[in-house]
Coordinates of C-alpha atoms in Angstrom, one line a residue:
Chain A
D107 CA 0.0 0.0 0.0
I108 CA 1.1 3.5 -0.8
Q109 CA 1.8 5.6 2.3
M110 CA 1.5 9.4 2.5
T111 CA 3.8 11.3 4.8
Q112 CA 3.3 14.9 5.7
S113 CA 5.8 17.4 7.3
P114 CA 5.9 19.1 9.6
S115 CA 3.3 17.6 11.9
S116 CA 2.6 21.1 13.3
L117 CA 3.7 24.6 12.7
S118 CA 3.2 28.1 14.2
A119 CA 3.5 31.2 12.0
S120 CA 2.5 34.8 12.1
V121 CA -0.4 36.4 10.3
G122 CA 0.9 37.3 6.8
D123 CA 3.6 34.7 6.7
R124 CA 4.1 32.3 3.8
V125 CA 3.4 28.7 5.0
T126 CA 4.5 25.5 3.2
I127 CA 3.4 22.0 4.0
T128 CA 5.0 19.0 2.3
C129 CA 3.5 15.6 1.4
R130 CA 5.4 12.7 0.2
A131 CA 4.0 9.5 -1.4
S132 CA 5.9 6.2 -0.9
Q133 CA 5.4 5.5 -4.7
G134 CA 4.5 7.7 -7.6
I135 CA 0.9 8.8 -7.8
S136 CA 1.2 11.2 -10.8
N137 CA -1.0 14.2 -9.8
Y138 CA -3.7 12.3 -8.0
L139 CA -3.2 14.4 -4.9
A140 CA -5.7 16.4 -2.9
W141 CA -5.5 18.7 0.1
Y142 CA -8.2 19.1 2.7
Q143 CA -8.6 21.6 5.5
Q144 CA -10.3 20.7 8.8
K145 CA -11.0 23.4 11.2
P146 CA -11.5 22.4 14.9
G147 CA -14.8 20.7 15.4
K148 CA -15.7 20.9 11.7
V149 CA -16.0 18.6 8.7
P150 CA -13.0 18.4 6.3
K151 CA -13.2 20.7 3.3
L152 CA -11.7 20.1 -0.1
L153 CA -9.1 22.8 -1.0
I154 CA -7.1 21.5 -3.9
Y155 CA -7.2 18.5 -6.2
A156 CA -5.1 17.2 -9.1
A157 CA -2.2 18.5 -7.0
S158 CA -2.7 22.1 -8.1
T159 CA -6.4 22.8 -9.0
L160 CA -8.2 25.1 -6.6
Q161 CA -11.7 23.9 -5.6
S162 CA -14.4 26.5 -6.3
G163 CA -14.6 29.1 -3.6
V164 CA -11.2 28.5 -2.1
P165 CA -9.2 31.7 -1.6
S166 CA -6.4 32.2 -4.0
R167 CA -3.8 32.5 -1.2
F168 CA -3.9 28.6 -1.2
S169 CA -1.9 26.9 -3.9
G170 CA -0.6 23.4 -4.5
S171 CA 2.2 21.9 -6.6
G172 CA 4.1 18.7 -7.3
S173 CA 3.8 15.5 -9.2
G174 CA 5.0 11.9 -8.7
T175 CA 6.0 11.6 -5.1
D176 CA 6.5 15.1 -3.7
F177 CA 3.9 17.7 -3.2
T178 CA 3.4 21.0 -1.4
L179 CA 0.6 23.1 -0.1
T180 CA 1.4 26.8 0.2
I181 CA -0.6 29.5 2.0
S182 CA 0.9 32.7 0.6
S183 CA -0.3 35.0 3.4
L184 CA -1.5 33.2 6.5
Q185 CA -4.8 34.5 7.9
P186 CA -6.4 33.8 11.3
E187 CA -9.2 31.8 9.7
D188 CA -6.6 29.4 8.2
V189 CA -6.0 27.9 11.7
A190 CA -6.8 24.2 11.0
T191 CA -5.3 20.8 10.3
Y192 CA -4.4 20.2 6.7
Y193 CA -4.4 16.7 5.2
C194 CA -3.1 15.4 1.9
Q195 CA -4.7 12.5 0.2
K196 CA -3.8 10.3 -2.7
Y197 CA -6.9 9.3 -4.6
N198 CA -6.0 7.3 -7.7
S199 CA -7.1 4.2 -6.0
A200 CA -8.3 4.0 -2.4
G201 CA -8.1 7.3 -0.6
T202 CA -5.1 7.2 1.8
F203 CA -4.6 10.3 3.9
G204 CA -1.5 11.8 5.3
Q205 CA -1.3 12.1 9.1
G206 CA -2.1 15.8 9.0
T207 CA -0.3 19.1 9.7
K208 CA -1.7 21.4 12.4
V209 CA -1.3 25.1 11.6
E210 CA -1.5 27.7 14.4
I211 CA -1.0 31.4 14.7
K212 CA 2.1 32.6 16.6
Chain B
Q2 CA -28.0 21.7 -2.8
V3 CA -26.1 18.5 -2.0
Q4 CA -26.7 17.3 1.5
L5 CA -25.5 14.2 3.4
V6 CA -27.3 13.6 6.7
Q7 CA -26.0 10.9 8.9
S8 CA -27.6 9.0 11.8
G9 CA -27.1 9.8 15.4
A10 CA -24.4 8.9 17.9
E11 CA -24.1 5.3 19.0
V12 CA -22.6 3.6 22.1
K13 CA -21.7 0.0 21.7
K14 CA -20.1 -2.7 23.7
P15 CA -16.9 -4.5 22.5
G16 CA -17.8 -7.3 20.1
A17 CA -21.0 -5.7 19.0
S18 CA -21.8 -4.2 15.5
V19 CA -22.8 -0.7 14.5
K20 CA -24.7 0.4 11.4
V21 CA -24.4 4.1 10.4
S22 CA -26.7 5.6 7.7
C23 CA -26.1 8.5 5.3
K24 CA -29.1 10.0 3.5
A25 CA -28.3 11.9 0.4
S26 CA -30.2 14.6 -1.3
G27 CA -29.8 17.3 -3.9
Y28 CA -28.2 15.1 -6.6
T29 CA -28.6 11.8 -8.4
F30 CA -27.7 9.3 -5.7
T31 CA -26.8 6.5 -8.1
G32 CA -24.4 8.7 -10.0
Y33 CA -21.7 9.2 -7.4
Y34 CA -19.7 6.7 -5.3
M35 CA -20.0 7.1 -1.6
H36 CA -16.9 6.8 0.6
W37 CA -16.6 6.3 4.3
V38 CA -13.9 7.9 6.4
R39 CA -13.3 7.7 10.1
Q40 CA -11.5 9.9 12.6
A41 CA -10.5 8.7 16.1
P42 CA -10.5 11.3 18.8
G43 CA -7.6 13.7 18.3
Q44 CA -6.4 11.7 15.3
G45 CA -6.2 12.0 11.5
L46 CA -8.5 10.8 8.8
E47 CA -8.7 7.2 7.8
W48 CA -10.3 6.0 4.5
M49 CA -12.4 2.9 5.0
G50 CA -13.8 2.2 1.5
W51 CA -16.5 3.0 -1.0
I52 CA -19.7 1.8 -2.4
N53 CA -21.1 2.2 -5.9
P54 CA -24.7 3.2 -5.2
N55 CA -25.7 2.2 -8.8
S56 CA -24.4 -1.4 -8.8
G57 CA -23.8 -2.0 -5.1
G58 CA -20.2 -2.9 -5.7
T59 CA -17.8 -2.1 -2.9
N60 CA -14.1 -1.7 -2.3
Y61 CA -12.8 -1.8 1.3
A62 CA -9.5 -0.8 2.8
Q63 CA -7.5 -3.9 3.6
K64 CA -7.5 -3.0 7.3
F65 CA -11.3 -3.3 7.5
Q66 CA -11.9 -6.3 5.2
G67 CA -13.9 -8.9 6.9
R68 CA -15.4 -6.5 9.4
V69 CA -17.0 -3.7 7.3
T70 CA -20.0 -4.0 5.0
M71 CA -21.2 -1.1 2.9
T72 CA -24.7 -1.2 1.4
R73 CA -27.2 1.1 0.0
D74 CA -31.0 1.5 -0.5
T75 CA -31.5 3.4 -3.7
S76 CA -35.3 3.8 -3.1
I77 CA -34.4 6.2 -0.2
S78 CA -31.0 7.5 -1.4
T79 CA -29.3 6.2 1.6
A80 CA -25.9 4.5 2.1
Y81 CA -25.0 2.4 5.1
M82 CA -21.8 1.4 6.8
E83 CA -21.8 -1.5 9.2
L84 CA -18.7 -2.4 11.3
S85 CA -18.7 -5.6 13.2
R86 CA -16.7 -7.1 16.1
L87 CA -16.2 -3.6 17.5
R88 CA -13.1 -2.9 19.7
S89 CA -12.3 0.1 21.8
D90 CA -10.0 1.5 19.1
D91 CA -13.0 1.7 16.8
T92 CA -14.2 4.7 18.8
A93 CA -14.3 7.4 16.2
V94 CA -16.4 9.8 14.2
Y95 CA -17.5 8.1 11.0
Y96 CA -18.1 10.2 8.0
C97 CA -19.8 9.5 4.7
A98 CA -18.4 11.6 1.8
R99 CA -19.5 11.8 -1.8
A100 CA -17.1 11.3 -4.7
R101 CA -16.4 14.5 -6.6
I102 CA -16.5 12.9 -10.0
E103 CA -19.6 11.3 -11.4
Y104 CA -19.3 7.5 -12.0
S105 CA -15.7 7.5 -10.6
S106 CA -14.3 5.3 -7.9
S107 CA -11.5 7.8 -7.2
G108 CA -11.1 8.6 -3.6
L109 CA -11.5 12.4 -4.2
V110 CA -14.5 13.6 -2.2
D111 CA -16.2 17.0 -2.1
Y112 CA -19.3 16.7 0.2
W113 CA -19.2 15.3 3.6
G114 CA -21.9 14.2 6.1
Q115 CA -21.9 15.8 9.5
G116 CA -20.3 12.7 11.1
T117 CA -21.5 10.1 13.5
L118 CA -19.7 9.4 16.8
V119 CA -19.4 5.8 17.6
T120 CA -18.2 5.0 21.1
V121 CA -17.1 1.5 22.0
S122 CA -17.0 0.9 25.7
S123 CA -17.8 -1.8 28.2

């Protein structure tokens, strides 16, 4: 089974900072990679799919990149409402998630 | 608008079974695979499997094979997930989530149910 590994597991940054989260697949998955945001006590929300395509309604400060085994989620200017845990997911077959990255405001 | 409404919280004893329902509305139920994802307290998301509401075909994560059964009732646009031989580490919120792409078994999901807390305790 393909494993998804995220780093870091948590981070703290200031409002306005650029934040980058990394996701690595144990085998190549082309661009079948999604990112979800889960705010405390809420249901996960799809942010990005196909590694870099923004889901409708998602702010443009979120972006994704990568292909094969290495992917990144970038928040260009961190906002207070971005406090959440972010999960990557490979979805070409099955739907394995990474372990999550908790983002907090410093 | 697309809505997925799940059944209420459950408390079960170890060894018992639980069946969670997910009623869909706002779209053609048979056109989109339904996935199930769980989240233990304070933990990450874990994909459990999917059901094709059109054919009834299923695909389960290896970890749950032999213990999970996903079914559907197309007459009431409802999907079900039953987990048997419950253990304490099955305590989690269970979500149903609709596939984003019509007629696709891909794990990409866009709409989620509100979640059902299943507590396993003696």
